[in-house]
Short mmCIF file of C-alpha atoms in Angstrom, two decimals:
data_model
loop_
_atom_site.label_atom_id
_atom_site.label_comp_id
_atom_site.label_asym_id
_atom_site.label_seq_id
_atom_site.Cartn_x
_atom_site.Cartn_y
_atom_site.Cartn_z
CA MET H 39 -41.99 112.68 79.67
CA TYR H 40 -43.86 115.98 80.79
CA PRO H 41 -41.28 118.19 79.08
CA ALA H 42 -41.86 116.24 75.95
CA LEU H 43 -45.67 116.60 76.21
CA ARG H 44 -45.02 120.45 76.86
CA ARG H 45 -42.77 120.65 73.66
CA MET H 46 -45.52 118.84 71.71
CA PHE H 47 -48.26 121.13 72.86
CA THR H 48 -46.37 124.28 71.68
CA ASN H 49 -45.87 122.87 68.31
CA PRO H 50 -48.71 124.26 66.31
CA VAL H 51 -49.08 120.88 64.15
CA GLY H 52 -49.12 118.57 67.50
CA ILE H 53 -51.96 121.07 68.83
CA VAL H 54 -54.19 120.81 65.71
CA SER H 55 -53.56 117.13 64.84
CA GLY H 56 -54.32 116.42 68.77
CA ALA H 57 -57.39 118.30 68.56
CA VAL H 58 -58.91 116.28 65.62
CA VAL H 59 -58.01 113.07 67.19
CA LEU H 60 -59.70 114.23 70.34
CA LEU H 61 -62.86 115.36 68.29
CA LEU H 62 -62.75 111.66 66.64
CA ALA H 63 -62.70 110.44 70.10
CA LEU H 64 -65.58 112.42 71.22
CA ALA H 65 -67.65 111.59 68.27
CA ALA H 66 -67.01 107.75 68.68
CA VAL H 67 -67.82 107.90 72.35
CA ALA H 68 -70.45 110.61 72.52
CA GLY H 69 -71.61 110.60 69.19
CA PRO H 70 -74.35 107.92 69.89
CA THR H 71 -75.96 109.72 72.73
CA LEU H 72 -75.77 113.34 71.00
CA TYR H 73 -77.21 111.65 68.03
CA PRO H 74 -79.37 108.80 69.09
CA VAL H 75 -80.25 107.44 65.49
CA ASP H 76 -79.80 103.67 64.65
CA PRO H 77 -76.99 103.42 61.97
CA PHE H 78 -78.45 99.85 60.86
CA ALA H 79 -82.22 101.41 60.48
CA LEU H 80 -83.70 100.82 57.02
CA SER H 81 -85.91 103.44 55.62
CA MET H 82 -87.72 104.47 52.56
CA GLU H 83 -85.90 107.57 52.06
CA VAL H 84 -83.31 106.00 49.36
CA ASN H 85 -80.21 108.16 48.63
CA ALA H 86 -81.87 111.29 50.12
CA ALA H 87 -79.77 114.40 49.94
CA PRO H 88 -78.59 116.05 53.29
CA SER H 89 -81.41 117.71 55.13
CA TRP H 90 -82.46 118.78 58.50
CA LEU H 91 -83.76 115.22 59.17
CA HIS H 92 -80.73 113.45 57.74
CA PRO H 93 -77.81 116.13 57.83
CA LEU H 94 -75.43 113.97 55.91
CA GLY H 95 -77.95 112.28 53.88
CA THR H 96 -78.99 108.72 53.30
CA ASP H 97 -77.59 105.59 51.59
CA ASP H 98 -78.71 103.38 49.10
CA LEU H 99 -80.73 101.40 51.99
CA GLY H 100 -82.27 104.43 53.44
CA ARG H 101 -79.98 104.50 56.30
CA ASP H 102 -78.63 107.57 58.06
CA VAL H 103 -75.29 108.70 56.73
CA LEU H 104 -74.38 110.72 59.87
CA ALA H 105 -75.18 107.73 61.97
CA GLY H 106 -72.98 105.67 59.95
CA MET H 107 -70.24 107.96 60.03
CA ILE H 108 -70.37 107.92 63.89
CA GLU H 109 -70.25 104.19 64.02
CA GLY H 110 -67.35 104.08 61.41
CA ALA H 111 -65.62 106.49 63.70
CA LYS H 112 -65.99 103.68 66.50
CA ILE H 113 -64.70 101.24 64.07
CA SER H 114 -61.77 103.26 62.96
CA LEU H 115 -60.37 104.02 66.39
CA PHE H 116 -61.07 100.24 67.59
CA VAL H 117 -58.95 99.07 64.68
CA GLY H 118 -56.43 101.85 64.95
CA ILE H 119 -55.75 101.47 68.73
CA SER H 120 -56.00 97.47 68.78
CA ALA H 121 -53.60 97.19 65.80
CA ALA H 122 -51.09 99.72 67.27
CA LEU H 123 -51.31 98.10 70.60
CA ALA H 124 -50.54 94.62 69.39
CA THR H 125 -47.87 96.05 66.66
CA THR H 126 -46.17 98.00 69.61
CA VAL H 127 -46.10 94.91 71.96
CA ILE H 128 -44.61 92.32 69.14
CA GLY H 129 -42.27 95.19 67.74
CA VAL H 130 -40.95 96.11 71.16
CA LEU H 131 -40.29 92.68 72.43
CA VAL H 132 -38.80 91.42 69.17
CA GLY H 133 -36.58 94.63 68.92
CA ALA H 134 -35.77 94.39 72.67
CA VAL H 135 -34.40 90.61 72.29
CA ALA H 136 -32.51 91.63 69.25
CA GLY H 137 -31.03 94.97 70.53
CA TYR H 138 -29.93 93.39 73.99
CA VAL H 139 -28.83 89.62 73.17
CA GLY H 140 -27.11 90.70 69.74
CA GLY H 141 -25.21 88.31 67.70
CA ARG H 142 -26.82 85.47 65.86
CA VAL H 143 -30.30 86.16 67.50
CA ASP H 144 -30.35 89.86 66.47
CA ALA H 145 -28.99 88.93 62.82
CA ALA H 146 -31.93 86.35 62.62
CA LEU H 147 -34.71 88.37 63.94
CA MET H 148 -33.69 91.64 61.62
CA ARG H 149 -33.59 89.11 58.66
CA LEU H 150 -37.14 88.06 59.64
CA SER H 151 -38.27 91.80 59.98
CA GLU H 152 -36.39 92.61 56.48
CA PHE H 153 -38.57 89.67 54.99
CA PHE H 154 -41.93 91.36 56.22
CA GLN H 155 -40.60 94.93 55.25
CA VAL H 156 -40.02 94.01 51.51
CA MET H 157 -43.42 92.52 51.17
CA PRO H 158 -46.14 94.52 49.70
CA THR H 159 -48.36 95.18 52.74
CA PHE H 160 -51.61 95.86 51.41
CA ILE H 161 -51.48 93.01 48.51
CA LEU H 162 -50.26 90.63 51.49
CA ALA H 163 -53.34 91.84 53.51
CA VAL H 164 -55.69 91.29 50.63
CA LEU H 165 -54.53 87.91 50.24
CA ILE H 166 -54.43 86.91 53.82
CA VAL H 167 -58.13 88.39 54.51
CA SER H 168 -59.22 86.69 51.33
CA LEU H 169 -58.14 83.11 52.55
CA ILE H 170 -58.98 83.17 56.21
CA GLY H 171 -62.10 85.09 55.42
CA PRO H 172 -63.35 88.69 56.63
CA GLY H 173 -63.68 89.87 60.19
CA LEU H 174 -62.71 92.66 62.20
CA THR H 175 -60.49 90.71 64.68
CA ARG H 176 -58.58 88.90 61.75
CA VAL H 177 -58.33 92.37 60.13
CA ILE H 178 -56.38 93.62 63.21
CA ILE H 179 -54.39 90.62 63.56
CA VAL H 180 -53.40 90.83 60.05
CA ILE H 181 -52.36 94.54 60.38
CA ALA H 182 -50.31 93.81 63.67
CA VAL H 183 -48.43 90.78 61.88
CA LEU H 184 -47.55 92.95 59.06
CA SER H 185 -46.63 96.21 60.59
CA TRP H 186 -44.46 95.10 63.74
CA PRO H 187 -41.07 95.13 61.74
CA GLN H 188 -40.86 99.06 61.75
CA THR H 189 -41.42 99.29 65.58
CA ALA H 190 -38.91 96.31 66.00
CA ARG H 191 -36.12 98.00 64.43
CA VAL H 192 -36.76 101.57 66.21
CA ALA H 193 -36.85 99.54 69.41
CA ARG H 194 -33.76 97.57 68.57
CA GLY H 195 -31.59 100.91 68.20
CA GLU H 196 -32.83 102.50 71.24
CA ILE H 197 -32.19 99.39 73.03
CA MET H 198 -29.02 99.08 71.93
CA ARG H 199 -28.24 102.87 72.73
CA VAL H 200 -29.76 102.43 76.52
CA SER H 201 -27.82 99.22 76.94
CA GLU H 202 -24.35 100.92 77.06
CA LEU H 203 -25.48 103.70 79.24
CA ASP H 204 -23.49 103.84 82.74
CA TYR H 205 -26.70 102.55 85.03
CA VAL H 206 -27.21 99.57 82.96
CA ASP H 207 -23.59 98.38 83.39
CA ALA H 208 -23.98 99.21 87.07
CA ALA H 209 -26.88 96.90 87.26
CA ARG H 210 -24.76 94.29 85.64
CA CYS H 211 -22.08 94.44 87.90
CA MET H 212 -24.59 94.03 90.88
CA GLY H 213 -25.35 90.77 89.26
CA ILE H 214 -29.08 91.41 88.47
CA PRO H 215 -29.91 88.91 85.82
CA GLY H 216 -30.13 90.02 82.50
CA TRP H 217 -33.83 89.84 81.79
CA ARG H 218 -34.45 91.70 84.80
CA ILE H 219 -32.24 94.39 83.61
CA LEU H 220 -33.78 94.32 79.86
CA TYR H 221 -37.36 94.52 81.32
CA GLY H 222 -36.81 96.45 84.33
CA GLU H 223 -34.40 99.04 83.36
CA VAL H 224 -33.75 99.08 79.43
CA ILE H 225 -37.12 98.86 78.04
CA PRO H 226 -38.91 101.43 80.26
CA ASN H 227 -36.14 104.00 79.26
CA ALA H 228 -36.11 102.92 75.49
CA ILE H 229 -39.76 102.74 74.68
CA ALA H 230 -40.41 106.54 74.04
CA PRO H 231 -39.69 106.21 70.14
CA ALA H 232 -41.85 103.21 69.54
CA LEU H 233 -44.65 105.03 71.44
CA ALA H 234 -44.49 107.99 68.92
CA LEU H 235 -44.37 105.33 66.11
CA ALA H 236 -47.68 103.82 67.58
CA SER H 237 -49.74 106.95 66.08
CA LEU H 238 -48.28 106.36 62.77
CA ILE H 239 -49.25 102.76 62.90
CA MET H 240 -52.77 103.54 63.93
CA ALA H 241 -53.00 105.64 60.79
CA GLN H 242 -51.81 102.89 58.70
CA ALA H 243 -54.10 100.56 60.42
CA ILE H 244 -57.12 102.83 59.87
CA LEU H 245 -56.55 103.31 56.03
CA LEU H 246 -55.76 99.63 55.71
CA GLU H 247 -58.95 98.72 57.24
CA ALA H 248 -60.91 101.24 55.14
CA SER H 249 -59.10 99.74 51.91
CA LEU H 250 -60.12 96.12 52.85
CA SER H 251 -63.51 97.38 53.48
CA PHE H 252 -63.53 99.35 50.34
CA LEU H 253 -62.97 95.82 48.71
CA GLY H 254 -65.58 94.13 50.60
CA LEU H 255 -63.01 92.09 52.67
CA ALA H 256 -64.34 93.40 56.08
CA SER H 257 -67.20 92.06 58.22
CA PRO H 258 -70.44 92.42 56.58
CA ASP H 259 -71.78 92.93 59.96
CA ILE H 260 -70.38 96.40 60.53
CA ILE H 261 -70.74 99.87 59.17
CA SER H 262 -67.18 101.47 58.54
CA TRP H 263 -66.27 104.40 56.34
CA GLY H 264 -64.34 102.22 53.96
CA ARG H 265 -67.83 100.15 53.26
CA ILE H 266 -69.62 103.47 53.10
CA LEU H 267 -67.01 104.25 50.41
CA SER H 268 -67.47 101.18 48.62
CA VAL H 269 -71.18 101.58 48.28
CA ALA H 270 -70.79 105.41 47.20
CA GLN H 271 -68.84 104.24 44.05
CA GLN H 272 -72.08 103.13 42.39
CA TYR H 273 -73.78 106.44 43.09
CA LEU H 274 -70.72 108.80 42.64
CA PHE H 275 -72.78 111.25 40.46
CA THR H 276 -76.23 110.76 41.95
CA ALA H 277 -75.59 110.75 45.74
CA TRP H 278 -72.24 112.72 45.97
CA TRP H 279 -72.52 113.11 49.70
CA LEU H 280 -71.79 109.17 50.41
CA SER H 281 -68.39 109.58 48.79
CA VAL H 282 -67.60 112.98 49.78
CA PHE H 283 -67.97 112.74 53.65
CA SER H 284 -66.58 109.22 54.08
CA GLY H 285 -63.62 110.01 51.80
CA MET H 286 -63.03 113.14 53.94
CA ALA H 287 -63.31 111.31 57.06
CA ILE H 288 -60.61 108.88 56.11
CA PHE H 289 -58.45 111.49 54.89
CA ILE H 290 -58.60 113.61 57.63
CA THR H 291 -58.19 111.06 60.23
CA VAL H 292 -55.31 109.73 58.55
CA LEU H 293 -53.53 112.66 58.02
CA ALA H 294 -54.13 113.66 61.68
CA PHE H 295 -52.66 110.62 63.18
CA ASN H 296 -49.60 111.16 60.85
CA LEU H 297 -49.03 114.64 62.03
CA LEU H 298 -49.58 113.66 65.48
CA GLY H 299 -47.19 110.99 65.26
CA ASP H 300 -44.64 113.63 63.62
CA ALA H 301 -45.18 115.90 66.61
CA LEU H 302 -44.70 113.21 69.23
CA ALA H 303 -41.41 112.06 67.43
CA ASP H 304 -40.03 115.65 67.37
CA ALA H 305 -40.89 116.43 71.16
CA LEU H 306 -39.29 113.05 72.17
CA ASN H 307 -36.26 113.62 70.44
CA PRO H 308 -33.27 113.64 72.72
CA ARG H 309 -31.55 116.38 71.07
CA HIS H 310 -34.59 118.68 71.89
CA ALA H 311 -34.47 117.91 75.53
CA HIS H 312 -32.63 121.08 76.34
#
């Protein structure tokens, strides 16, 4: 794992994207301390342009946009990490069972994953959230349920490869139960590609949450970049800062996670091991 990390941090794309993600995490964690302004506090300064008092201006309710952007960073990271974790767990478990057991179990699980993959994810997410109601936890669950097939297929291929290695055959010859071989030997040595994919899933989750918030389908009790952008469309020409800063935050964050995922996948590629 350490050689892979060294390869990633010698890749300029990995360095830059990793730095952007780190800055986002620092903004989410340390932002409220460095800029102690309540993002929910209302004021009479409605749609005020950026100034020393409000570096990114205010919105239609007089709330500080910079404080809202920091709050939005916390929401985006929480959604991205939670959805990626849930998706990775579901996908790895399904892929492990399919790749190790094989046969009809493999065929059934792969047909199920194909069913989810051919469905339009965004439209299905909008439909489900509209039916069950808004809420951050519900949005995370919907994202995880709709995103696991890609991880499952990647994990399945790697599980099948590792299952054919000599040390796995030796474990079988020693009479070790199949489930112990799977969870003790095969999965730990086959999980790297799924972990690399998790960064891409985080980008998808952040973008999907922002899209749902933009449509008003996220929780009304939170401030997210998508919600700021939703408000901004009414003031596109009179309060440009609302759309520009939130739109740039979404774009840069999603791009950084995608590039970081590509750099991780390249670093973990077995062909680059030597």
